[in-house]
Every structure is written in structure tokens, then in C-alpha cells.
PDB file of C-alpha atoms in Angstrom:
ATOM      1  CA  MET B   1      20.751 -45.782 -17.738  1.00 62.00           C
ATOM      2  CA  SER B   2      22.688 -42.730 -18.823  1.00 72.00           C
ATOM      3  CA  PHE B   3      23.664 -41.644 -22.289  1.00 74.00           C
ATOM      4  CA  SER B   4      27.361 -40.857 -22.734  1.00 87.00           C
ATOM      5  CA  SER B   5      28.304 -38.248 -25.288  1.00 89.00           C
ATOM      6  CA  LYS B   6      29.712 -40.963 -27.576  1.00 90.00           C
ATOM      7  CA  ARG B   7      26.531 -43.021 -27.310  1.00 90.00           C
ATOM      8  CA  LEU B   8      24.319 -39.989 -27.915  1.00 92.00           C
ATOM      9  CA  ALA B   9      26.447 -38.862 -30.872  1.00 92.00           C
ATOM     10  CA  ARG B  10      26.160 -42.328 -32.437  1.00 92.00           C
ATOM     11  CA  ILE B  11      22.360 -42.235 -32.133  1.00 94.00           C
ATOM     12  CA  VAL B  12      22.144 -38.698 -33.537  1.00 94.00           C
ATOM     13  CA  ILE B  13      24.409 -39.504 -36.499  1.00 94.00           C
ATOM     14  CA  LEU B  14      22.483 -42.690 -37.306  1.00 94.00           C
ATOM     15  CA  SER B  15      19.187 -40.798 -36.992  1.00 95.00           C
ATOM     16  CA  ALA B  16      20.427 -38.119 -39.364  1.00 95.00           C
ATOM     17  CA  LEU B  17      21.482 -40.817 -41.823  1.00 94.00           C
ATOM     18  CA  ALA B  18      18.084 -42.499 -41.513  1.00 95.00           C
ATOM     19  CA  VAL B  19      16.242 -39.221 -42.136  1.00 95.00           C
ATOM     20  CA  VAL B  20      18.408 -38.492 -45.179  1.00 95.00           C
ATOM     21  CA  LEU B  21      17.750 -41.991 -46.535  1.00 93.00           C
ATOM     22  CA  ARG B  22      14.048 -41.495 -45.950  1.00 91.00           C
ATOM     23  CA  VAL B  23      14.175 -38.269 -47.959  1.00 92.00           C
ATOM     24  CA  ILE B  24      16.253 -39.827 -50.755  1.00 92.00           C
ATOM     25  CA  PHE B  25      13.891 -42.793 -51.081  1.00 89.00           C
ATOM     26  CA  GLY B  26      10.806 -40.624 -50.535  1.00 84.00           C
ATOM     27  CA  ALA B  27       9.459 -41.180 -54.045  1.00 87.00           C
ATOM     28  CA  PHE B  28       9.227 -44.926 -53.475  1.00 86.00           C
ATOM     29  CA  PRO B  29       6.479 -45.911 -51.023  1.00 82.00           C
ATOM     30  CA  ASN B  30       7.727 -48.279 -48.328  1.00 83.00           C
ATOM     31  CA  ILE B  31      11.029 -48.908 -50.108  1.00 88.00           C
ATOM     32  CA  LYS B  32      13.571 -47.587 -47.651  1.00 89.00           C
ATOM     33  CA  PRO B  33      16.379 -49.068 -45.527  1.00 93.00           C
ATOM     34  CA  LEU B  34      14.974 -47.630 -42.272  1.00 94.00           C
ATOM     35  CA  THR B  35      13.519 -50.847 -40.912  1.00 95.00           C
ATOM     36  CA  ASP B  36      16.838 -52.561 -41.561  1.00 96.00           C
ATOM     37  CA  MET B  37      18.691 -49.841 -39.680  1.00 96.00           C
ATOM     38  CA  PHE B  38      16.399 -50.195 -36.681  1.00 97.00           C
ATOM     39  CA  LEU B  39      16.559 -54.012 -36.620  1.00 96.00           C
ATOM     40  CA  VAL B  40      20.325 -54.156 -37.058  1.00 95.00           C
ATOM     41  CA  ALA B  41      20.700 -51.453 -34.401  1.00 95.00           C
ATOM     42  CA  VAL B  42      19.008 -53.760 -31.894  1.00 94.00           C
ATOM     43  CA  SER B  43      21.759 -56.329 -32.424  1.00 89.00           C
ATOM     44  CA  TYR B  44      24.669 -53.875 -32.360  1.00 91.00           C
ATOM     45  CA  LEU B  45      23.486 -51.118 -30.019  1.00 92.00           C
ATOM     46  CA  GLY B  46      20.851 -52.777 -27.864  1.00 92.00           C
ATOM     47  CA  LEU B  47      17.091 -52.386 -27.670  1.00 94.00           C
ATOM     48  CA  MET B  48      17.058 -49.045 -25.832  1.00 95.00           C
ATOM     49  CA  ASP B  49      19.406 -47.305 -28.274  1.00 95.00           C
ATOM     50  CA  ALA B  50      17.556 -48.787 -31.255  1.00 96.00           C
ATOM     51  CA  VAL B  51      14.236 -47.505 -29.906  1.00 97.00           C
ATOM     52  CA  VAL B  52      15.693 -44.039 -29.313  1.00 96.00           C
ATOM     53  CA  LEU B  53      17.214 -44.100 -32.826  1.00 97.00           C
ATOM     54  CA  MET B  54      13.850 -45.083 -34.292  1.00 97.00           C
ATOM     55  CA  ALA B  55      11.862 -42.526 -32.288  1.00 97.00           C
ATOM     56  CA  VAL B  56      14.196 -39.640 -33.143  1.00 97.00           C
ATOM     57  CA  THR B  57      14.150 -40.661 -36.813  1.00 96.00           C
ATOM     58  CA  MET B  58      10.362 -40.825 -36.924  1.00 96.00           C
ATOM     59  CA  VAL B  59       9.862 -37.496 -35.130  1.00 96.00           C
ATOM     60  CA  VAL B  60      12.437 -35.600 -37.211  1.00 95.00           C
ATOM     61  CA  SER B  61      11.202 -37.061 -40.492  1.00 94.00           C
ATOM     62  CA  GLY B  62       7.657 -36.354 -39.319  1.00 92.00           C
ATOM     63  CA  LEU B  63       8.625 -32.701 -39.103  1.00 92.00           C
ATOM     64  CA  LEU B  64       9.771 -32.886 -42.731  1.00 90.00           C
ATOM     65  CA  PHE B  65       6.942 -34.971 -44.200  1.00 88.00           C
ATOM     66  CA  GLY B  66       4.051 -33.960 -41.991  1.00 87.00           C
ATOM     67  CA  PHE B  67       3.471 -34.510 -38.326  1.00 87.00           C
ATOM     68  CA  GLY B  68       0.356 -36.089 -36.927  1.00 91.00           C
ATOM     69  CA  PRO B  69      -0.887 -39.049 -34.908  1.00 93.00           C
ATOM     70  CA  VAL B  70       0.576 -41.414 -37.491  1.00 93.00           C
ATOM     71  CA  VAL B  71       4.068 -40.580 -36.191  1.00 95.00           C
ATOM     72  CA  LEU B  72       3.052 -41.899 -32.775  1.00 96.00           C
ATOM     73  CA  TRP B  73       1.565 -44.993 -34.438  1.00 96.00           C
ATOM     74  CA  GLN B  74       4.848 -45.520 -36.310  1.00 96.00           C
ATOM     75  CA  VAL B  75       6.849 -45.263 -33.094  1.00 97.00           C
ATOM     76  CA  LEU B  76       4.556 -47.683 -31.264  1.00 97.00           C
ATOM     77  CA  SER B  77       4.459 -50.144 -34.169  1.00 97.00           C
ATOM     78  CA  TYR B  78       8.200 -50.110 -34.655  1.00 97.00           C
ATOM     79  CA  GLY B  79       8.614 -50.446 -30.901  1.00 97.00           C
ATOM     80  CA  VAL B  80       6.599 -53.675 -30.943  1.00 97.00           C
ATOM     81  CA  ALA B  81       8.551 -54.996 -33.939  1.00 96.00           C
ATOM     82  CA  LEU B  82      11.899 -54.113 -32.333  1.00 97.00           C
ATOM     83  CA  PHE B  83      10.914 -55.731 -29.048  1.00 96.00           C
ATOM     84  CA  VAL B  84       9.875 -58.939 -30.829  1.00 95.00           C
ATOM     85  CA  TRP B  85      13.083 -58.844 -32.906  1.00 94.00           C
ATOM     86  CA  ARG B  86      15.142 -58.486 -29.728  1.00 93.00           C
ATOM     87  CA  SER B  87      13.254 -61.239 -27.955  1.00 89.00           C
ATOM     88  CA  PHE B  88      13.399 -63.856 -30.681  1.00 83.00           C
ATOM     89  CA  VAL B  89      16.074 -63.013 -33.237  1.00 82.00           C
ATOM     90  CA  SER B  90      18.757 -60.689 -31.939  1.00 70.00           C
ATOM     91  CA  SER B  91      20.187 -63.117 -29.379  1.00 70.00           C
ATOM     92  CA  SER B  92      20.575 -65.763 -32.094  1.00 68.00           C
ATOM     93  CA  ILE B  93      22.331 -63.240 -34.331  1.00 66.00           C
ATOM     94  CA  ALA B  94      24.699 -62.278 -31.525  1.00 58.00           C
ATOM     95  CA  SER B  95      25.655 -65.900 -31.025  1.00 53.00           C
ATOM     96  CA  GLU B  96      26.034 -66.195 -34.837  1.00 70.00           C
ATOM     97  CA  ARG B  97      23.535 -69.046 -35.137  1.00 75.00           C
ATOM     98  CA  LEU B  98      21.604 -67.318 -37.928  1.00 81.00           C
ATOM     99  CA  SER B  99      23.068 -66.861 -41.383  1.00 86.00           C
ATOM    100  CA  LEU B 100      22.745 -63.477 -43.074  1.00 90.00           C
ATOM    101  CA  PRO B 101      20.194 -64.677 -45.674  1.00 92.00           C
ATOM    102  CA  TYR B 102      18.039 -66.113 -42.884  1.00 90.00           C
ATOM    103  CA  GLN B 103      18.342 -62.859 -40.934  1.00 91.00           C
ATOM    104  CA  SER B 104      17.234 -60.967 -44.045  1.00 94.00           C
ATOM    105  CA  LEU B 105      14.155 -63.163 -44.446  1.00 95.00           C
ATOM    106  CA  LEU B 106      13.246 -62.755 -40.785  1.00 93.00           C
ATOM    107  CA  ALA B 107      13.685 -58.995 -41.124  1.00 95.00           C
ATOM    108  CA  GLY B 108      11.297 -59.076 -44.083  1.00 96.00           C
ATOM    109  CA  LEU B 109       8.764 -61.019 -42.027  1.00 95.00           C
ATOM    110  CA  SER B 110       9.055 -58.543 -39.165  1.00 95.00           C
ATOM    111  CA  VAL B 111       7.691 -55.897 -41.536  1.00 96.00           C
ATOM    112  CA  PHE B 112       4.360 -57.699 -41.557  1.00 97.00           C
ATOM    113  CA  LEU B 113       4.183 -57.394 -37.760  1.00 97.00           C
ATOM    114  CA  TYR B 114       4.873 -53.670 -38.061  1.00 97.00           C
ATOM    115  CA  GLY B 115       2.243 -53.380 -40.802  1.00 96.00           C
ATOM    116  CA  PHE B 116      -0.334 -55.259 -38.755  1.00 97.00           C
ATOM    117  CA  VAL B 117       0.191 -53.182 -35.615  1.00 97.00           C
ATOM    118  CA  ILE B 118       0.151 -49.834 -37.418  1.00 97.00           C
ATOM    119  CA  SER B 119      -2.956 -50.896 -39.357  1.00 96.00           C
ATOM    120  CA  LEU B 120      -4.760 -51.653 -36.099  1.00 96.00           C
ATOM    121  CA  LEU B 121      -3.803 -48.277 -34.655  1.00 96.00           C
ATOM    122  CA  VAL B 122      -4.672 -46.228 -37.745  1.00 96.00           C
ATOM    123  CA  ALA B 123      -7.931 -48.134 -38.324  1.00 96.00           C
ATOM    124  CA  THR B 124      -8.932 -47.422 -34.739  1.00 94.00           C
ATOM    125  CA  GLN B 125      -8.080 -43.751 -35.225  1.00 94.00           C
ATOM    126  CA  PHE B 126     -10.297 -43.499 -38.303  1.00 94.00           C
ATOM    127  CA  GLY B 127     -13.031 -45.812 -37.050  1.00 93.00           C
ATOM    128  CA  THR B 128     -12.682 -48.388 -39.823  1.00 93.00           C
ATOM    129  CA  HIS B 129     -12.575 -52.159 -39.552  1.00 93.00           C
ATOM    130  CA  PRO B 130      -8.974 -53.108 -38.617  1.00 92.00           C
ATOM    131  CA  LEU B 131      -8.881 -56.336 -40.633  1.00 93.00           C
ATOM    132  CA  ILE B 132     -10.117 -54.654 -43.804  1.00 93.00           C
ATOM    133  CA  PHE B 133      -7.674 -51.785 -43.295  1.00 94.00           C
ATOM    134  CA  TRP B 134      -4.804 -54.240 -42.812  1.00 95.00           C
ATOM    135  CA  VAL B 135      -5.709 -56.322 -45.894  1.00 95.00           C
ATOM    136  CA  ASN B 136      -5.899 -53.165 -48.022  1.00 94.00           C
ATOM    137  CA  GLY B 137      -2.359 -52.271 -46.949  1.00 93.00           C
ATOM    138  CA  LEU B 138      -0.791 -55.666 -47.632  1.00 95.00           C
ATOM    139  CA  SER B 139       0.581 -54.557 -51.006  1.00 94.00           C
ATOM    140  CA  PHE B 140       2.536 -51.807 -49.227  1.00 93.00           C
ATOM    141  CA  ASP B 141       3.666 -54.313 -46.593  1.00 95.00           C
ATOM    142  CA  CYS B 142       4.901 -56.629 -49.351  1.00 95.00           C
ATOM    143  CA  LEU B 143       6.940 -53.832 -50.959  1.00 94.00           C
ATOM    144  CA  HIS B 144       8.274 -52.914 -47.534  1.00 95.00           C
ATOM    145  CA  ALA B 145       9.209 -56.567 -46.855  1.00 96.00           C
ATOM    146  CA  VAL B 146      10.978 -57.016 -50.197  1.00 96.00           C
ATOM    147  CA  SER B 147      12.986 -53.829 -49.735  1.00 96.00           C
ATOM    148  CA  THR B 148      13.846 -54.886 -46.188  1.00 96.00           C
ATOM    149  CA  VAL B 149      15.135 -58.261 -47.380  1.00 97.00           C
ATOM    150  CA  ILE B 150      17.214 -56.560 -50.091  1.00 96.00           C
ATOM    151  CA  PHE B 151      18.676 -53.790 -47.902  1.00 96.00           C
ATOM    152  CA  TYR B 152      19.323 -55.901 -44.794  1.00 96.00           C
ATOM    153  CA  PRO B 153      22.690 -57.423 -45.835  1.00 96.00           C
ATOM    154  CA  PHE B 154      24.062 -54.005 -46.819  1.00 96.00           C
ATOM    155  CA  VAL B 155      22.954 -52.333 -43.596  1.00 95.00           C
ATOM    156  CA  GLU B 156      24.216 -55.233 -41.483  1.00 93.00           C
ATOM    157  CA  GLN B 157      27.600 -55.063 -43.237  1.00 93.00           C
ATOM    158  CA  LEU B 158      27.838 -51.318 -42.558  1.00 91.00           C
ATOM    159  CA  PHE B 159      27.032 -51.775 -38.871  1.00 91.00           C
ATOM    160  CA  ARG B 160      29.457 -54.683 -38.572  1.00 89.00           C
ATOM    161  CA  ARG B 161      32.206 -52.706 -40.240  1.00 89.00           C
ATOM    162  CA  PHE B 162      31.804 -49.432 -38.369  1.00 83.00           C
ATOM    163  CA  LEU B 163      30.420 -50.398 -34.976  1.00 76.00           C
ATOM    164  CA  LYS B 164      32.159 -53.594 -33.960  1.00 64.00           C
TER     165      LYS B 164
END
């Protein structure tokens, strides 16, 4: 699978936008439209491009906010969430069987999968009990889920308008 210059430019521009949005919303923990961008990208660009978009975004923003093993955990956790989204949701979206509000709710639920996976990885890194670590982070996951539900329709509309 090769990357054409147009395809690569699209990924780079979307990654730059995602990094800028991450910086702009930096003061608000877990309230960012990044997850929405990655999930919507699966439906419009495909799983491979969405994963590359996510990985580039995480690495570049990691250079800005601090780079460490957590960046790898973010990439792996988002990768799992994007794969599950592609497997169970994206095909239904493509065939237009899911309404936008339902898509938003499913996007919000996908955040809890991301939160669970990253909690397992970080807890293992620090040698703490994974379940306790995950439960302690549920308030952040809830904020992340609410912001994902709110941002999803806007991000989906942007992708639909500019990429279809």
C-alpha cells in the first residue's frame, strides 16, 4: 500500500490540525476533539490512514507536551479503539444505517475502551493494580466521553463537507 502525495498531504494537514486543537484545548483535561477526528477518519479515510493520522498526531504532540512511554501507550490504545470502531461501527456508518446522534453515543462509549486499554498499559508500566488504576481514571474517561459526544457531530460534518 503506497501513499500518494495527495493522501500523505491530507494526513499531514489533519495531523497538524489535530496537534493545534490539542494545544488550544490543552488547559482542559481530556476535553479535545482528537478522538472524534480519529474515529471519523476511519470512516472517511480508512483504518490505515486513520492510524497513521493518530500516530503522527500523538508523536508530534508528544514532542510538544513531553515524550515518554505514555505516547506509545496512547498509540496502542487508540489503535485498539480504532480497530474496534472499524470492525463494528464504521461499516454501518458507511451504509448510513446509523444516525448521527447514535454515532456520537457510540464514539463516546469507544472512549471507555481507550481508557481501559491505556490504564492497563500504564498500570503495568508503574507496577500498580490495573483495575484500581482504571477506576481512578474513570472521571477523566467520563469527561473524555462527554467531549467526544459533543464534538463528534461537528467533526463528522467537517469531514463530510471537505472529504466526500
